[in-house]
Coordinates of C-alpha atoms in Angstrom, one line a residue:
Chain Y
E16 CA 17.7 11.6 26.1
A17 CA 17.0 14.6 24.0
G18 CA 15.6 13.9 20.6
V19 CA 16.4 15.5 17.2
T20 CA 15.9 19.2 17.3
Q21 CA 15.3 21.6 14.4
S22 CA 15.2 25.3 14.1
P23 CA 13.4 27.4 13.3
T24 CA 9.9 25.9 13.7
H25 CA 8.5 28.1 11.0
L26 CA 10.2 30.1 8.2
I27 CA 8.5 32.5 5.8
K28 CA 10.5 33.6 2.7
T29 CA 9.9 35.3 -0.5
R30 CA 10.4 33.6 -3.9
G31 CA 14.0 33.9 -5.0
Q32 CA 15.4 34.2 -1.4
Q33 CA 17.6 31.7 0.4
A34 CA 16.5 29.6 3.4
T35 CA 18.7 28.0 6.0
L36 CA 17.3 25.2 8.2
R37 CA 19.2 23.7 11.1
C38 CA 19.2 20.3 12.8
S39 CA 20.9 18.8 15.9
P40 CA 20.9 15.0 15.9
I41 CA 20.4 12.8 18.9
S42 CA 23.6 12.6 21.0
G43 CA 25.9 9.9 19.7
H44 CA 24.3 9.8 16.3
T45 CA 26.6 10.6 13.4
S46 CA 24.3 10.3 10.4
V47 CA 21.8 13.1 9.5
Y48 CA 19.1 12.9 6.9
W49 CA 16.9 15.5 5.4
Y50 CA 13.4 14.8 4.0
Q51 CA 10.8 17.1 2.4
Q52 CA 7.2 16.5 3.2
A53 CA 5.1 18.5 0.7
L54 CA 1.4 18.4 0.6
G55 CA 0.3 15.6 -1.7
L56 CA 3.8 14.3 -2.3
G57 CA 4.6 12.5 0.9
L58 CA 8.0 12.2 2.4
Q59 CA 10.8 12.5 -0.1
F60 CA 14.5 11.8 0.7
L61 CA 16.7 14.9 0.2
L62 CA 20.2 14.4 1.6
W63 CA 22.2 12.1 3.8
Y64 CA 25.3 13.2 5.7
D65 CA 27.6 11.0 7.7
E66 CA 30.9 12.0 9.4
G67 CA 30.8 15.4 7.7
E68 CA 30.4 14.0 4.2
E69 CA 27.5 14.1 1.8
R70 CA 26.8 10.4 1.2
N71 CA 23.7 10.4 -1.0
R72 CA 21.2 12.8 -2.4
G73 CA 17.7 12.4 -3.7
N74 CA 16.1 13.7 -6.9
F75 CA 16.3 17.3 -6.0
P76 CA 18.0 20.2 -7.9
P77 CA 21.4 21.5 -6.8
R78 CA 19.9 24.5 -5.2
F79 CA 19.1 22.2 -2.3
S80 CA 22.4 21.7 -0.5
G81 CA 23.7 21.3 3.0
R82 CA 26.5 20.4 5.2
Q83 CA 27.3 18.6 8.4
F84 CA 29.5 20.2 11.1
P85 CA 32.2 18.5 13.3
N86 CA 29.6 18.2 16.1
Y87 CA 27.3 16.3 13.7
S88 CA 24.7 19.0 13.5
S89 CA 23.6 19.9 10.0
E90 CA 22.3 22.7 7.9
L91 CA 20.1 22.6 4.9
N92 CA 20.2 25.5 2.4
V93 CA 17.7 26.1 -0.2
N94 CA 18.7 28.8 -2.8
A95 CA 16.5 30.6 -5.2
L96 CA 13.3 29.6 -3.5
E97 CA 10.3 28.6 -5.5
L98 CA 6.7 28.5 -4.5
E99 CA 6.7 24.7 -4.7
D100 CA 9.5 24.5 -2.1
S101 CA 6.8 25.2 0.5
A102 CA 6.8 22.1 2.7
L103 CA 7.7 20.6 6.0
Y104 CA 11.4 19.8 6.1
L105 CA 12.3 17.0 8.4
C106 CA 15.6 16.0 9.8
A107 CA 16.4 12.5 11.1
S108 CA 19.4 11.0 12.7
S109 CA 20.7 7.5 13.1
P110 CA 23.5 5.8 14.9
D111 CA 26.8 5.2 13.1
L112 CA 27.2 2.7 10.3
R113 CA 28.6 0.0 12.5
G114 CA 25.5 0.1 14.7
A115 CA 21.8 -0.1 14.0
R116 CA 22.2 2.0 10.9
Y117 CA 18.7 1.8 9.7
E118 CA 16.8 3.3 12.6
Q119 CA 16.1 6.9 11.7
Y120 CA 14.6 9.2 14.3
F121 CA 12.9 12.3 13.2
G122 CA 12.7 15.8 14.5
P123 CA 9.6 18.0 14.6
G124 CA 10.4 19.7 11.3
T125 CA 10.7 23.2 10.0
R126 CA 7.6 24.5 8.1
L127 CA 8.9 26.6 5.2
T128 CA 6.5 28.8 3.4
V129 CA 7.5 30.6 0.2
T130 CA 5.3 33.5 -0.8
Chain X
Q14 CA 11.0 0.0 -8.7
Q15 CA 11.8 2.5 -6.0
Q16 CA 8.2 2.9 -5.0
V17 CA 6.4 1.6 -1.9
K18 CA 2.6 1.4 -2.4
Q19 CA 0.5 1.9 0.6
S20 CA -3.2 1.3 1.2
P21 CA -5.8 2.3 2.2
Q22 CA -5.4 6.1 2.0
S23 CA -7.7 6.5 4.9
L24 CA -9.3 4.2 7.5
I25 CA -12.0 4.5 10.1
V26 CA -12.0 1.9 12.9
Q27 CA -14.2 1.6 16.0
K28 CA -12.5 1.6 19.4
G29 CA -11.3 -1.8 20.3
G30 CA -11.1 -2.9 16.7
I31 CA -8.2 -4.0 14.5
S32 CA -6.6 -1.5 12.1
I33 CA -4.8 -3.0 9.1
I34 CA -2.6 -1.1 6.8
N35 CA -0.9 -2.7 3.8
C36 CA 2.2 -1.9 1.8
A37 CA 3.8 -3.5 -1.3
Y38 CA 7.2 -3.0 -2.9
E39 CA 9.0 -4.1 -6.1
N40 CA 12.7 -3.7 -5.3
T41 CA 14.1 -6.9 -3.9
A42 CA 17.1 -5.0 -2.6
F43 CA 15.0 -3.5 0.2
D44 CA 15.9 -5.2 3.4
Y45 CA 14.5 -3.0 6.2
F46 CA 10.9 -2.1 6.6
P47 CA 9.9 0.4 9.3
W48 CA 6.5 1.9 10.2
Y49 CA 6.2 5.5 11.4
Q50 CA 3.3 7.3 13.1
Q51 CA 2.8 11.0 12.6
F52 CA 0.5 13.3 14.5
P53 CA -0.5 16.7 13.1
G54 CA 2.3 19.2 13.5
K55 CA 4.8 16.6 14.6
G56 CA 7.6 14.7 13.0
P57 CA 7.2 10.9 12.2
A58 CA 7.9 8.6 15.1
L59 CA 9.4 5.2 14.6
L60 CA 6.8 2.6 15.7
I61 CA 8.2 -0.8 14.7
A62 CA 10.4 -2.2 12.1
I63 CA 11.2 -5.6 10.5
R64 CA 13.9 -7.3 8.5
P65 CA 13.0 -9.9 5.8
D66 CA 14.5 -12.8 7.7
V67 CA 11.4 -12.9 10.0
S68 CA 7.7 -13.1 9.0
E69 CA 6.2 -11.3 12.0
K70 CA 7.2 -8.9 14.7
K71 CA 5.1 -7.8 17.6
E72 CA 5.5 -4.9 20.0
G73 CA 2.6 -4.3 22.3
R74 CA -0.5 -3.7 20.3
F75 CA 1.5 -3.3 17.0
T76 CA 2.4 -6.2 14.7
I77 CA 4.2 -6.2 11.4
S78 CA 3.4 -9.1 9.1
F79 CA 5.9 -9.7 6.3
N80 CA 5.5 -11.8 3.2
K81 CA 8.8 -11.9 1.3
S82 CA 7.6 -13.9 -1.7
A83 CA 4.6 -11.5 -2.2
K84 CA 6.8 -8.5 -1.5
Q85 CA 4.1 -7.2 0.9
F86 CA 4.1 -6.2 4.5
S87 CA 1.4 -4.9 6.8
L88 CA 0.8 -3.1 10.1
H89 CA -1.9 -4.5 12.5
I90 CA -3.0 -2.3 15.4
M91 CA -4.9 -4.5 17.9
D92 CA -7.4 -3.0 20.3
S93 CA -7.3 0.3 18.4
Q94 CA -7.7 3.4 20.6
P95 CA -8.7 7.0 19.8
G96 CA -5.2 8.0 20.7
D97 CA -3.9 5.9 17.8
S98 CA -5.6 8.4 15.4
A99 CA -2.8 9.6 13.3
T100 CA -1.2 9.2 9.9
Y101 CA 0.8 6.0 9.4
F102 CA 3.6 5.6 6.9
C103 CA 5.4 2.5 5.8
A104 CA 8.9 2.7 4.4
A105 CA 11.6 0.6 3.0
S106 CA 15.4 0.9 2.7
P107 CA 17.9 -1.0 0.6
W108 CA 21.0 -2.5 1.9
S109 CA 23.8 -0.6 0.4
G110 CA 26.9 1.3 1.6
A111 CA 26.0 4.0 -0.9
T112 CA 22.6 4.9 0.4
N113 CA 20.7 4.7 3.6
K114 CA 17.5 6.5 2.5
L115 CA 14.0 5.6 3.5
I116 CA 11.5 5.3 0.7
F117 CA 8.1 6.1 2.1
G118 CA 4.6 5.0 1.2
T119 CA 2.0 7.7 0.7
G120 CA 0.5 7.4 4.2
T121 CA -2.8 6.2 5.8
L122 CA -4.9 8.5 7.8
L123 CA -6.4 6.4 10.6
A124 CA -9.3 7.6 12.7
V125 CA -10.4 5.5 15.6
Q126 CA -13.9 6.4 16.7
P127 CA -14.8 6.2 20.4

């Protein structure tokens, strides 16, 4: 069974630009989560999508947004990039709410560097 | 109240020894406690998880001990091997239809010396 996949692996952007990160969940998983892993700050919850809807977001500004497509893949958009947005962005997926809803499986991440 | 406190920050263990990592939480709404293992350049991998209705769960060399009254849980790695050298994160999640987020500890860098 294929795991969570993310693209691109690395992304270099300039301050003020926009970044788009993509995630494909494990087949059969309907929930997708985004986390930011910044140096010194640990793993911070960003967003949760389930069945195409944003269900919950963490303590991040509105310039962090995303969406989930009908095939359950997801996209994270970061607008007006700032230097402190440089981090590893991790996507995770889990089975639907009626199953083992807590088990989140992570992808390898996208390393975003803002210069 | 949303924090999960993890210790130690780093740990050095000899091959064959027992590695112990501890976590504590405040929020009594937390009801799911997973541990993740992360190697450099990789995403976190789910190791083992526990619910508060049991005090211990074992999978191979990995054991979670859970103390509900003390609001603490720990990961024990028996017969530690150099291949176990990685960063370990504890996490917690509350039972709620409104959120399914994981709140992570700050991580423990484990080095197992041969």
